[in-house]
Each structure stands twice: as C-alpha cells, then as structure tokens.
JSON list of C-alpha atoms in Angstrom, two decimals:
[
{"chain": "A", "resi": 1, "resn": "UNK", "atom": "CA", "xyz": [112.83, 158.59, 62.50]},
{"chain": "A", "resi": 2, "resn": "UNK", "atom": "CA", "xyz": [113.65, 156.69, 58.95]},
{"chain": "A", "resi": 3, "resn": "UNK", "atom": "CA", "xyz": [114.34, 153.50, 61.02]},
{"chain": "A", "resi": 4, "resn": "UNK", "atom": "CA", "xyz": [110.84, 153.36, 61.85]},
{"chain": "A", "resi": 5, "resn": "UNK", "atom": "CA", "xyz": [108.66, 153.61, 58.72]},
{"chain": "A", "resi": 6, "resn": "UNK", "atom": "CA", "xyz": [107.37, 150.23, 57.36]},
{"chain": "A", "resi": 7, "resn": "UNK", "atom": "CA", "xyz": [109.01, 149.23, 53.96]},
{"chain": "A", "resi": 8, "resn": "UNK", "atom": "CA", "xyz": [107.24, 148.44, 51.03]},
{"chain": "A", "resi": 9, "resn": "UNK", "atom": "CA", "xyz": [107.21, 144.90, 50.09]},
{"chain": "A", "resi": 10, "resn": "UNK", "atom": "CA", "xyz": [107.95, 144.23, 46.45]},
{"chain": "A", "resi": 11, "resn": "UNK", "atom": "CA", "xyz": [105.24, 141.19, 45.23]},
{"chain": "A", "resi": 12, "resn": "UNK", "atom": "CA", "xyz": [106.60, 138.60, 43.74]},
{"chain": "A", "resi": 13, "resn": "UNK", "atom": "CA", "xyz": [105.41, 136.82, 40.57]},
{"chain": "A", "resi": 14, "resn": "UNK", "atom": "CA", "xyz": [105.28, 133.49, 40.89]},
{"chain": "A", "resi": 15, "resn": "UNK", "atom": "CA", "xyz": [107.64, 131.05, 38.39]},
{"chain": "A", "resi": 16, "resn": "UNK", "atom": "CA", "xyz": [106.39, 128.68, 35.98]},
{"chain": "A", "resi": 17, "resn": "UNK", "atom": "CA", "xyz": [106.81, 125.42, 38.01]},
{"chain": "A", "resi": 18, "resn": "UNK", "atom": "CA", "xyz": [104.67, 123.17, 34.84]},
{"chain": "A", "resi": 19, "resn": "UNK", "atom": "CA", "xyz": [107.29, 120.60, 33.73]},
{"chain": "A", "resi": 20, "resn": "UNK", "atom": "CA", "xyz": [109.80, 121.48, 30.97]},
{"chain": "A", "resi": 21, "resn": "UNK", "atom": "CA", "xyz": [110.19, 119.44, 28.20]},
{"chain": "A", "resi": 22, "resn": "UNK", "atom": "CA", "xyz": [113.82, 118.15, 28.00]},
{"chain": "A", "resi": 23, "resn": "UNK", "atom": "CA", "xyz": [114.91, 117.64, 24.20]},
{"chain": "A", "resi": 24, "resn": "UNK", "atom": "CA", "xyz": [115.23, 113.95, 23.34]},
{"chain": "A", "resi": 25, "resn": "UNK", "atom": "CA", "xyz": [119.15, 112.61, 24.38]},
{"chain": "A", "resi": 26, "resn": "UNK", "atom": "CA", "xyz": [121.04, 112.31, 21.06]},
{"chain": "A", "resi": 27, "resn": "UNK", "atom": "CA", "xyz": [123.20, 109.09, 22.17]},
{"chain": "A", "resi": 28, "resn": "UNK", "atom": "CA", "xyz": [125.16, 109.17, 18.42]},
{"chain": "A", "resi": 29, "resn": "UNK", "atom": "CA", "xyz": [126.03, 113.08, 19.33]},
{"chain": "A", "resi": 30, "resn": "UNK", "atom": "CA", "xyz": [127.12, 112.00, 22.85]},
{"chain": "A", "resi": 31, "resn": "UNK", "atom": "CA", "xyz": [129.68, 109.41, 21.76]},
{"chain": "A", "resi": 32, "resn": "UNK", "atom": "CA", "xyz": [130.92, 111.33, 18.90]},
{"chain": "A", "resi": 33, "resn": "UNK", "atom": "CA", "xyz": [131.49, 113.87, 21.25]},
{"chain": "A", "resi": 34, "resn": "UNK", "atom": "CA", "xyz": [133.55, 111.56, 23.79]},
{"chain": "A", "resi": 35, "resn": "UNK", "atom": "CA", "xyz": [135.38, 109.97, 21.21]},
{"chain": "A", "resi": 36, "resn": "UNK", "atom": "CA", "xyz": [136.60, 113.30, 20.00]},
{"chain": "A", "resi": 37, "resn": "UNK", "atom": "CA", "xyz": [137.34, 114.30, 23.87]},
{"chain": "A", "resi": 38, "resn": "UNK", "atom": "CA", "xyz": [139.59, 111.08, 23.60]},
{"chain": "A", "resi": 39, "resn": "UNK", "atom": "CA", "xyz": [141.41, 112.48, 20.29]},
{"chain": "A", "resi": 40, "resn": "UNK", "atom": "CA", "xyz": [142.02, 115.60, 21.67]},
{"chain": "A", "resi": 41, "resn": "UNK", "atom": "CA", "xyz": [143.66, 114.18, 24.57]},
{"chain": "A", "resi": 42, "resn": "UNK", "atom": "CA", "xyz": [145.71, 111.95, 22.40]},
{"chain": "A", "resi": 43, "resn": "UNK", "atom": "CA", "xyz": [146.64, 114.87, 20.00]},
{"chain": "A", "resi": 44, "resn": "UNK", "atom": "CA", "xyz": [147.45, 117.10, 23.41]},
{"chain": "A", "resi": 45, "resn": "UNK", "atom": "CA", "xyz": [149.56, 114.31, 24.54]},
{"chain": "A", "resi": 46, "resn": "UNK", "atom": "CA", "xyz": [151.88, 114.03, 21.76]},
{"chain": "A", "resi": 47, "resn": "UNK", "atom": "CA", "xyz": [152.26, 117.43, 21.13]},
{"chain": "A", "resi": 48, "resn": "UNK", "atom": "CA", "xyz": [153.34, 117.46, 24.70]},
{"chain": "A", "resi": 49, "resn": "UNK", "atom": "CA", "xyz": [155.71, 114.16, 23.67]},
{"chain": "A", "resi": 50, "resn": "UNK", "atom": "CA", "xyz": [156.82, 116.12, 20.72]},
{"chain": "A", "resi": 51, "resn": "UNK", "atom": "CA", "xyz": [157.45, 119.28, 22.36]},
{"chain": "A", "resi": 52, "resn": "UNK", "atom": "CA", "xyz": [159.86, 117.82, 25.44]},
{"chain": "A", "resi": 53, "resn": "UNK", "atom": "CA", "xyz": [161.51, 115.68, 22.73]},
{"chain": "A", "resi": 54, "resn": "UNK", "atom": "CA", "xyz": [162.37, 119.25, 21.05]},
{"chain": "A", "resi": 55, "resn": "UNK", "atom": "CA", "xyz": [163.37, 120.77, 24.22]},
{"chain": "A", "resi": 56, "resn": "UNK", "atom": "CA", "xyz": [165.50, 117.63, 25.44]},
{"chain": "A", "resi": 57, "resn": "UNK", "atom": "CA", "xyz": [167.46, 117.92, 22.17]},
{"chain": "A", "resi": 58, "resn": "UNK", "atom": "CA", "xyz": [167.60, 121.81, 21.90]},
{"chain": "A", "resi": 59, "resn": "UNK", "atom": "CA", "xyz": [169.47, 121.20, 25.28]},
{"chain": "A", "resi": 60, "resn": "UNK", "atom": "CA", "xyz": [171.63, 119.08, 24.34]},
{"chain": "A", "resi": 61, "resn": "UNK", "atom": "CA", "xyz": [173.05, 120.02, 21.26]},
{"chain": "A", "resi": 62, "resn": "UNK", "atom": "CA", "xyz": [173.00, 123.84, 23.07]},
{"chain": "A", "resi": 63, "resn": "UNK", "atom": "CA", "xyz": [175.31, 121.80, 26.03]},
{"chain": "A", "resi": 64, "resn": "UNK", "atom": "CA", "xyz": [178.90, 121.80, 24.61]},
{"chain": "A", "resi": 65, "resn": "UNK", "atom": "CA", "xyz": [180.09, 118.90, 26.66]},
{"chain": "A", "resi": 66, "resn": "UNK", "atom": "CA", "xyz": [176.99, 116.90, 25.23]},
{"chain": "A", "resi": 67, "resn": "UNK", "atom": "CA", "xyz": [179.02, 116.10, 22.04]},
{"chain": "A", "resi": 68, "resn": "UNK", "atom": "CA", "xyz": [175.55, 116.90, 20.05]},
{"chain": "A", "resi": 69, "resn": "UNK", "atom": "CA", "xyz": [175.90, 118.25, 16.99]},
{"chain": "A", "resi": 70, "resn": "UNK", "atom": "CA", "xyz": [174.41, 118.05, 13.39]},
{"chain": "A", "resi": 71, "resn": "UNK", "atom": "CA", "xyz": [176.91, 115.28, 12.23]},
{"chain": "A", "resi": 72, "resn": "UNK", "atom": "CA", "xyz": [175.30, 113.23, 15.75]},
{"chain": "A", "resi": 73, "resn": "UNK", "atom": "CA", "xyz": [173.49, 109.96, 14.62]},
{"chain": "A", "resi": 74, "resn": "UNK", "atom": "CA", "xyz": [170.34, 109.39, 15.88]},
{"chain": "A", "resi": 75, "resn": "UNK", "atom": "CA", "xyz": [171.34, 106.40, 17.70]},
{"chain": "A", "resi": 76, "resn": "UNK", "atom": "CA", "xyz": [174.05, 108.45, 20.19]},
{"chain": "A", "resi": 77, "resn": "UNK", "atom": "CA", "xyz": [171.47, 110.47, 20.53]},
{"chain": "A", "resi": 78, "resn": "UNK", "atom": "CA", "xyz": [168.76, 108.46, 21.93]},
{"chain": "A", "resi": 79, "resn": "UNK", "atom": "CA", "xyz": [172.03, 106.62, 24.24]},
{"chain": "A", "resi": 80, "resn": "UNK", "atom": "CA", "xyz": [172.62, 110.45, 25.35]},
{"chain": "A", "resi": 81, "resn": "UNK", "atom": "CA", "xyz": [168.70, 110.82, 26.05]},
{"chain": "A", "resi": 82, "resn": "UNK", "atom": "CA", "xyz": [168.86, 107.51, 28.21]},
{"chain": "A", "resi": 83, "resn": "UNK", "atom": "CA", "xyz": [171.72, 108.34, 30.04]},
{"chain": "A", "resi": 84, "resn": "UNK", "atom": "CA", "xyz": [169.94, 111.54, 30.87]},
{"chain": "A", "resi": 85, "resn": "UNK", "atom": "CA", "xyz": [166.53, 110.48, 31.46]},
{"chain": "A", "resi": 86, "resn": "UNK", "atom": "CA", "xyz": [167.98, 107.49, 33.42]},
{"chain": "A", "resi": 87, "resn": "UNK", "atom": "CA", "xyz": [169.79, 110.16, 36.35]},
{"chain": "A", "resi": 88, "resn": "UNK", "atom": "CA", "xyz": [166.67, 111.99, 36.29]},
{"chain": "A", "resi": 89, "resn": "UNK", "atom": "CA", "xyz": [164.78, 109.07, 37.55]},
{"chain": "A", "resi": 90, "resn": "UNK", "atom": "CA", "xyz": [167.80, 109.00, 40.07]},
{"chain": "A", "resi": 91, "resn": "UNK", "atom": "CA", "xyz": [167.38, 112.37, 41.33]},
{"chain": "A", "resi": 92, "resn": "UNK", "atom": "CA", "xyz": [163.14, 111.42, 40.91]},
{"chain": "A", "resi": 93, "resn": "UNK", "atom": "CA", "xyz": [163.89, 108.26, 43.27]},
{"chain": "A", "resi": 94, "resn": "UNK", "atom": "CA", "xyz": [166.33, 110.51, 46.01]},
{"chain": "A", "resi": 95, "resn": "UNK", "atom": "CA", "xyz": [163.69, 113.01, 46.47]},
{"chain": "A", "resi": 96, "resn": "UNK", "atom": "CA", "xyz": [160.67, 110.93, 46.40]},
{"chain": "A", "resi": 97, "resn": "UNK", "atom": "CA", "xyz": [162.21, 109.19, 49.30]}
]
C-alpha cells in the first residue's frame, strides 16, 4: 500500500530576513521621468488629433456629395467638418439619452 508510506519532508533553508538596503530615491530622476510621462501623453494625443483630422478629411473628399476636392479652401472645409461634427454630437445626445 503506496498510500501508506510516510513522505519525505524536503528541509527548508531559511531566507535572509536582515534588512535590505534600498538605494537612495533619486527625486531629479523621478520628475524627469513624470514630466516625460506627461510629453508622451501630449505627443500620443495629437497624433491621435492628427490622425482623426486625416481620416475626417480622407472621408470627405472620398464622399462625392461632400463637394471636397483639391480646389476646396480650407475654410469650406472646416464649415463641412462643423456641420459634421455638429450631427454627430446629435446622434451623441439621442443615444446618450
């Protein structure tokens, strides 16, 4: 009968419990390392700015009835951009209710 025999106990060893020494905080490496956290946010964020600005115009001047095209000036483009962004928030508003 296996079941029965006694099993053999492993010894531990024991751990080191004496007190590490923690290096010395480096508070000049700490807030150069949060301010360039915050840059890298910022930088994320505007590519992100940058990219749906590409994508909002790649749509419309891809959209036919948009009246987008290279000749466009920037400032019936931006109106366009408006007038879409502003029914977005419509839709937003319906379906947030």
């Amino acid at each position: 009968m296996s079941f029965l025999r006694k099993k053999e106990v492993i010894p531990q060893t024991k751990s080191d419990d004496s007190p590490k020494e923690t290096p010395p905080r480096d508070l000049l490496s700490e807030e150069f390392n949060e301010l360039a956290g915050e840059e890298r946010k910022g930088i994320n964020r505007r590519i992100f700015d940058l990219e749906s600005a590409e994508r909002i115009l790649l749509e419309l001047a891809i959209d036919k009835e948009s009246g987008i095209s290279p000749t466009t000036s920037l400032l019936e483009i931006l109106q366009k951009i408006r007038e879409e962004l502003k029914d977005i928030r419509q839709v937003k508003e319906v379906l947030d209710q």
